[in-house]
């Protein structure tokens, strides 16, 4: 056997078919590739072009298409959740489970040392074991969310936690955490984790089995931000939790469209509020109205992106849901757009000073390194805990106030949060948030630290082999 230092690793990357999952897998693949690791990347055919544009292509990197089998309720040609309704995304999990023979055949030919798999492919560890391959569960979520939601201590036997249970941290949860409870509406949203769709395993079962049966877990995290939660998960699941580092994205390539660059360019540095909830999170009509008026009340320039489910006409919905007379009142200082935008380039623009978002973990990291103050409005599941981590533990953002029972927020809640981090910056909480934001930005942009995590991860993988 080759000496450990001389061992040339070959790994397969197999993310869930959502770009919020694919992107961190690509980022990790690129870090490993720079350390001499051979990469084989699995995804559905329709995602290949976008992966190819981001993956570090070398003679030892390949992208392997996995055709999705025909399943009732899933239109052929839909290869990522960005094009699907929530119900269709559940059917996609059923299709994914049917891909096991196809995946096994390819893995038996490739014979990699490791396969990095996502939350949905809970069957990978057993399949990989049959082939003599080690399975690594790579999580794109924050460790705090896994610690809170899916720690084994949450369930005993077949008992499913109820809403009251889910409002409280699990037994043994780190005592120095800022989280003592979550709101009722948030806990109710979490019950999705235990719901079976069409007889398939719930998300909780997929995530729990994957973590229980894998060789080791790999997390998109650094000890500086999530140390206590990493230790808690390692104890709970009784296995190594290996750190990939925060996987800070590289500076965006390309040029911002002229229409956006020209509009943003009219405003002073760090004065514009950018608000976007991504392509798969949708606000209801009342939320849109309160959000829009809240932005108006700040008096600041803003760029609001609103998206709607695929089956609706986005432009018609935008016209219907915005408050009457709103566009006329904010003319010249407010833009409302529906559809895709060059988010990375917008966040990096000098005039953008605040990012109001749903607390997706990759997005808040991106905002921190771009010097955009964070106003957090989490909408579902892991986002609730991401917001607690950033606003509570790290004190580097402001979580927008919401009602306990139904999660209602009003225009004044929106305005207050933005003014706290953009206007009232000489008094707390704005002053402390800005100071901490600067500290975390410096840490996240420390390339030496980032490289250290990549080197250590490869060394740990070689030791496992």
PDB file of N, CA and C in Angstrom, residues 147-205:
ATOM      1  N   UNK A 147     -27.919  19.819  14.920  1.00  0.00           N
ATOM      2  CA  UNK A 147     -27.881  19.546  16.363  1.00  0.00           C
ATOM      3  C   UNK A 147     -29.262  19.726  16.987  1.00  0.00           C
ATOM      4  N   UNK A 148     -29.984  20.736  16.551  1.00  0.00           N
ATOM      5  CA  UNK A 148     -31.285  21.057  17.137  1.00  0.00           C
ATOM      6  C   UNK A 148     -32.379  20.121  16.629  1.00  0.00           C
ATOM      7  N   UNK A 149     -32.356  19.804  15.331  1.00  0.00           N
ATOM      8  CA  UNK A 149     -33.484  19.098  14.717  1.00  0.00           C
ATOM      9  C   UNK A 149     -33.379  17.580  14.745  1.00  0.00           C
ATOM     10  N   UNK A 150     -32.199  17.032  14.410  1.00  0.00           N
ATOM     11  CA  UNK A 150     -32.158  15.588  14.136  1.00  0.00           C
ATOM     12  C   UNK A 150     -31.247  14.805  15.081  1.00  0.00           C
ATOM     13  N   UNK A 151     -30.865  15.399  16.189  1.00  0.00           N
ATOM     14  CA  UNK A 151     -30.098  14.637  17.181  1.00  0.00           C
ATOM     15  C   UNK A 151     -30.885  13.388  17.564  1.00  0.00           C
ATOM     16  N   UNK A 152     -30.232  12.223  17.634  1.00  0.00           N
ATOM     17  CA  UNK A 152     -30.944  10.974  17.957  1.00  0.00           C
ATOM     18  C   UNK A 152     -31.759  11.042  19.240  1.00  0.00           C
ATOM     19  N   UNK A 153     -31.328  11.860  20.182  1.00  0.00           N
ATOM     20  CA  UNK A 153     -32.054  11.958  21.452  1.00  0.00           C
ATOM     21  C   UNK A 153     -33.455  12.536  21.262  1.00  0.00           C
ATOM     22  N   UNK A 154     -33.716  13.116  20.085  1.00  0.00           N
ATOM     23  CA  UNK A 154     -35.045  13.671  19.775  1.00  0.00           C
ATOM     24  C   UNK A 154     -36.130  12.591  19.768  1.00  0.00           C
ATOM     25  N   UNK A 155     -35.772  11.385  19.346  1.00  0.00           N
ATOM     26  CA  UNK A 155     -36.782  10.326  19.217  1.00  0.00           C
ATOM     27  C   UNK A 155     -36.384   9.114  20.048  1.00  0.00           C
ATOM     28  N   UNK A 156     -37.369   8.483  20.628  1.00  0.00           N
ATOM     29  CA  UNK A 156     -37.153   7.220  21.322  1.00  0.00           C
ATOM     30  C   UNK A 156     -38.140   6.217  20.738  1.00  0.00           C
ATOM     31  N   UNK A 157     -37.597   5.101  20.236  1.00  0.00           N
ATOM     32  CA  UNK A 157     -38.472   4.128  19.585  1.00  0.00           C
ATOM     33  C   UNK A 157     -39.126   4.733  18.354  1.00  0.00           C
ATOM     34  N   UNK A 158     -40.425   4.553  18.233  1.00  0.00           N
ATOM     35  CA  UNK A 158     -41.165   5.092  17.090  1.00  0.00           C
ATOM     36  C   UNK A 158     -41.865   6.407  17.428  1.00  0.00           C
ATOM     37  N   UNK A 159     -41.622   6.943  18.604  1.00  0.00           N
ATOM     38  CA  UNK A 159     -42.307   8.171  19.023  1.00  0.00           C
ATOM     39  C   UNK A 159     -41.783   9.371  18.233  1.00  0.00           C
ATOM     40  N   UNK A 160     -42.718  10.091  17.618  1.00  0.00           N
ATOM     41  CA  UNK A 160     -42.380  11.296  16.874  1.00  0.00           C
ATOM     42  C   UNK A 160     -42.551  12.500  17.797  1.00  0.00           C
ATOM     43  N   UNK A 161     -41.578  13.420  17.845  1.00  0.00           N
ATOM     44  CA  UNK A 161     -41.731  14.600  18.693  1.00  0.00           C
ATOM     45  C   UNK A 161     -42.961  15.406  18.280  1.00  0.00           C
ATOM     46  N   UNK A 162     -43.583  16.072  19.234  1.00  0.00           N
ATOM     47  CA  UNK A 162     -44.692  16.972  18.899  1.00  0.00           C
ATOM     48  C   UNK A 162     -44.175  18.405  18.864  1.00  0.00           C
ATOM     49  N   UNK A 163     -45.073  19.344  18.596  1.00  0.00           N
ATOM     50  CA  UNK A 163     -44.687  20.750  18.461  1.00  0.00           C
ATOM     51  C   UNK A 163     -44.040  21.267  19.740  1.00  0.00           C
ATOM     52  N   UNK A 164     -44.603  20.893  20.884  1.00  0.00           N
ATOM     53  CA  UNK A 164     -44.036  21.331  22.159  1.00  0.00           C
ATOM     54  C   UNK A 164     -42.592  20.843  22.310  1.00  0.00           C
ATOM     55  N   UNK A 165     -42.357  19.584  21.925  1.00  0.00           N
ATOM     56  CA  UNK A 165     -40.999  19.031  21.988  1.00  0.00           C
ATOM     57  C   UNK A 165     -40.044  19.838  21.111  1.00  0.00           C
ATOM     58  N   UNK A 166     -40.498  20.153  19.900  1.00  0.00           N
ATOM     59  CA  UNK A 166     -39.617  20.798  18.928  1.00  0.00           C
ATOM     60  C   UNK A 166     -39.358  22.268  19.240  1.00  0.00           C
ATOM     61  N   UNK A 167     -40.129  22.839  20.129  1.00  0.00           N
ATOM     62  CA  UNK A 167     -39.869  24.224  20.531  1.00  0.00           C
ATOM     63  C   UNK A 167     -38.637  24.310  21.435  1.00  0.00           C
ATOM     64  N   UNK A 168     -38.265  23.211  22.057  1.00  0.00           N
ATOM     65  CA  UNK A 168     -37.160  23.204  23.011  1.00  0.00           C
ATOM     66  C   UNK A 168     -35.935  22.516  22.408  1.00  0.00           C
ATOM     67  N   UNK A 169     -34.728  22.921  22.803  1.00  0.00           N
ATOM     68  CA  UNK A 169     -33.531  22.210  22.344  1.00  0.00           C
ATOM     69  C   UNK A 169     -33.554  20.768  22.853  1.00  0.00           C
ATOM     70  N   UNK A 170     -32.896  19.848  22.160  1.00  0.00           N
ATOM     71  CA  UNK A 170     -32.841  18.462  22.623  1.00  0.00           C
ATOM     72  C   UNK A 170     -31.971  18.336  23.873  1.00  0.00           C
ATOM     73  N   UNK A 171     -32.129  17.244  24.565  1.00  0.00           N
ATOM     74  CA  UNK A 171     -31.369  16.983  25.789  1.00  0.00           C
ATOM     75  C   UNK A 171     -29.863  17.050  25.506  1.00  0.00           C
ATOM     76  N   UNK A 172     -29.137  17.739  26.388  1.00  0.00           N
ATOM     77  CA  UNK A 172     -27.691  17.831  26.258  1.00  0.00           C
ATOM     78  C   UNK A 172     -27.207  18.888  25.301  1.00  0.00           C
ATOM     79  N   UNK A 173     -28.132  19.651  24.679  1.00  0.00           N
ATOM     80  CA  UNK A 173     -27.773  20.722  23.739  1.00  0.00           C
ATOM     81  C   UNK A 173     -26.825  21.699  24.433  1.00  0.00           C
ATOM     82  N   UNK A 174     -25.829  22.237  23.718  1.00  0.00           N
ATOM     83  CA  UNK A 174     -24.826  23.095  24.360  1.00  0.00           C
ATOM     84  C   UNK A 174     -25.442  24.186  25.252  1.00  0.00           C
ATOM     85  N   UNK A 175     -24.987  24.227  26.492  1.00  0.00           N
ATOM     86  CA  UNK A 175     -25.559  25.162  27.471  1.00  0.00           C
ATOM     87  C   UNK A 175     -25.166  26.609  27.206  1.00  0.00           C
ATOM     88  N   UNK A 176     -24.068  26.812  26.450  1.00  0.00           N
ATOM     89  CA  UNK A 176     -23.642  28.186  26.169  1.00  0.00           C
ATOM     90  C   UNK A 176     -24.279  28.739  24.896  1.00  0.00           C
ATOM     91  N   UNK A 177     -25.224  27.990  24.320  1.00  0.00           N
ATOM     92  CA  UNK A 177     -25.945  28.472  23.139  1.00  0.00           C
ATOM     93  C   UNK A 177     -26.887  29.607  23.525  1.00  0.00           C
ATOM     94  N   UNK A 178     -27.104  30.520  22.577  1.00  0.00           N
ATOM     95  CA  UNK A 178     -28.067  31.605  22.816  1.00  0.00           C
ATOM     96  C   UNK A 178     -29.509  31.112  22.665  1.00  0.00           C
ATOM     97  N   UNK A 179     -29.684  29.878  22.203  1.00  0.00           N
ATOM     98  CA  UNK A 179     -31.026  29.349  21.925  1.00  0.00           C
ATOM     99  C   UNK A 179     -31.576  28.616  23.145  1.00  0.00           C
ATOM    100  N   UNK A 180     -32.633  29.139  23.692  1.00  0.00           N
ATOM    101  CA  UNK A 180     -33.333  28.441  24.776  1.00  0.00           C
ATOM    102  C   UNK A 180     -34.653  27.857  24.289  1.00  0.00           C
ATOM    103  N   UNK A 181     -35.170  28.409  23.190  1.00  0.00           N
ATOM    104  CA  UNK A 181     -36.399  27.885  22.587  1.00  0.00           C
ATOM    105  C   UNK A 181     -36.577  28.537  21.229  1.00  0.00           C
ATOM    106  N   UNK A 182     -37.479  27.974  20.428  1.00  0.00           N
ATOM    107  CA  UNK A 182     -37.887  28.627  19.188  1.00  0.00           C
ATOM    108  C   UNK A 182     -39.386  28.885  19.268  1.00  0.00           C
ATOM    109  N   UNK A 183     -39.904  29.695  18.359  1.00  0.00           N
ATOM    110  CA  UNK A 183     -41.313  30.080  18.393  1.00  0.00           C
ATOM    111  C   UNK A 183     -42.207  28.927  17.928  1.00  0.00           C
ATOM    112  N   UNK A 184     -43.469  28.995  18.352  1.00  0.00           N
ATOM    113  CA  UNK A 184     -44.403  27.922  18.020  1.00  0.00           C
ATOM    114  C   UNK A 184     -44.565  27.762  16.506  1.00  0.00           C
ATOM    115  N   UNK A 185     -44.684  28.861  15.776  1.00  0.00           N
ATOM    116  CA  UNK A 185     -44.894  28.740  14.325  1.00  0.00           C
ATOM    117  C   UNK A 185     -43.679  28.080  13.664  1.00  0.00           C
ATOM    118  N   UNK A 186     -42.487  28.294  14.239  1.00  0.00           N
ATOM    119  CA  UNK A 186     -41.287  27.670  13.696  1.00  0.00           C
ATOM    120  C   UNK A 186     -41.298  26.170  13.973  1.00  0.00           C
ATOM    121  N   UNK A 187     -41.667  25.795  15.188  1.00  0.00           N
ATOM    122  CA  UNK A 187     -41.743  24.373  15.538  1.00  0.00           C
ATOM    123  C   UNK A 187     -42.800  23.655  14.687  1.00  0.00           C
ATOM    124  N   UNK A 188     -43.916  24.333  14.404  1.00  0.00           N
ATOM    125  CA  UNK A 188     -44.948  23.737  13.554  1.00  0.00           C
ATOM    126  C   UNK A 188     -44.413  23.488  12.150  1.00  0.00           C
ATOM    127  N   UNK A 189     -43.599  24.421  11.650  1.00  0.00           N
ATOM    128  CA  UNK A 189     -42.994  24.249  10.332  1.00  0.00           C
ATOM    129  C   UNK A 189     -42.071  23.030  10.315  1.00  0.00           C
ATOM    130  N   UNK A 190     -41.412  22.771  11.443  1.00  0.00           N
ATOM    131  CA  UNK A 190     -40.466  21.658  11.529  1.00  0.00           C
ATOM    132  C   UNK A 190     -41.137  20.292  11.472  1.00  0.00           C
ATOM    133  N   UNK A 191     -42.435  20.242  11.714  1.00  0.00           N
ATOM    134  CA  UNK A 191     -43.120  18.947  11.685  1.00  0.00           C
ATOM    135  C   UNK A 191     -43.085  18.317  10.293  1.00  0.00           C
ATOM    136  N   UNK A 192     -42.777  19.128   9.280  1.00  0.00           N
ATOM    137  CA  UNK A 192     -42.562  18.605   7.921  1.00  0.00           C
ATOM    138  C   UNK A 192     -41.493  17.516   7.922  1.00  0.00           C
ATOM    139  N   UNK A 193     -40.505  17.657   8.784  1.00  0.00           N
ATOM    140  CA  UNK A 193     -39.394  16.705   8.820  1.00  0.00           C
ATOM    141  C   UNK A 193     -39.853  15.276   9.087  1.00  0.00           C
ATOM    142  N   UNK A 194     -40.997  15.147   9.756  1.00  0.00           N
ATOM    143  CA  UNK A 194     -41.482  13.822  10.167  1.00  0.00           C
ATOM    144  C   UNK A 194     -42.627  13.315   9.292  1.00  0.00           C
ATOM    145  N   UNK A 195     -42.929  14.062   8.232  1.00  0.00           N
ATOM    146  CA  UNK A 195     -44.064  13.714   7.377  1.00  0.00           C
ATOM    147  C   UNK A 195     -43.624  12.817   6.222  1.00  0.00           C
ATOM    148  N   UNK A 196     -44.375  11.734   6.010  1.00  0.00           N
ATOM    149  CA  UNK A 196     -44.107  10.844   4.884  1.00  0.00           C
ATOM    150  C   UNK A 196     -44.949  11.276   3.688  1.00  0.00           C
ATOM    151  N   UNK A 197     -44.341  11.305   2.515  1.00  0.00           N
ATOM    152  CA  UNK A 197     -45.059  11.637   1.285  1.00  0.00           C
ATOM    153  C   UNK A 197     -45.143  10.388   0.419  1.00  0.00           C
ATOM    154  N   UNK A 198     -46.346   9.989   0.122  1.00  0.00           N
ATOM    155  CA  UNK A 198     -46.589   8.837  -0.756  1.00  0.00           C
ATOM    156  C   UNK A 198     -45.863   7.590  -0.253  1.00  0.00           C
ATOM    157  N   UNK A 199     -45.817   7.448   1.079  1.00  0.00           N
ATOM    158  CA  UNK A 199     -45.216   6.255   1.658  1.00  0.00           C
ATOM    159  C   UNK A 199     -43.704   6.256   1.749  1.00  0.00           C
ATOM    160  N   UNK A 200     -43.060   7.306   1.240  1.00  0.00           N
ATOM    161  CA  UNK A 200     -41.601   7.373   1.284  1.00  0.00           C
ATOM    162  C   UNK A 200     -41.100   7.784   2.659  1.00  0.00           C
ATOM    163  N   UNK A 201     -39.813   7.580   2.934  1.00  0.00           N
ATOM    164  CA  UNK A 201     -39.279   7.954   4.246  1.00  0.00           C
ATOM    165  C   UNK A 201     -39.275   9.460   4.444  1.00  0.00           C
ATOM    166  N   UNK A 202     -39.664   9.936   5.636  1.00  0.00           N
ATOM    167  CA  UNK A 202     -39.623  11.374   5.912  1.00  0.00           C
ATOM    168  C   UNK A 202     -38.189  11.902   5.875  1.00  0.00           C
ATOM    169  N   UNK A 203     -38.054  13.217   5.757  1.00  0.00           N
ATOM    170  CA  UNK A 203     -36.731  13.849   5.741  1.00  0.00           C
ATOM    171  C   UNK A 203     -35.936  13.471   6.987  1.00  0.00           C
ATOM    172  N   UNK A 204     -36.616  13.430   8.145  1.00  0.00           N
ATOM    173  CA  UNK A 204     -35.920  13.091   9.390  1.00  0.00           C
ATOM    174  C   UNK A 204     -35.269  11.713   9.291  1.00  0.00           C
ATOM    175  N   UNK A 205     -35.997  10.753   8.736  1.00  0.00           N
ATOM    176  CA  UNK A 205     -35.473   9.390   8.616  1.00  0.00           C
ATOM    177  C   UNK A 205     -34.295   9.358   7.648  1.00  0.00           C
TER     178      UNK A 205
END
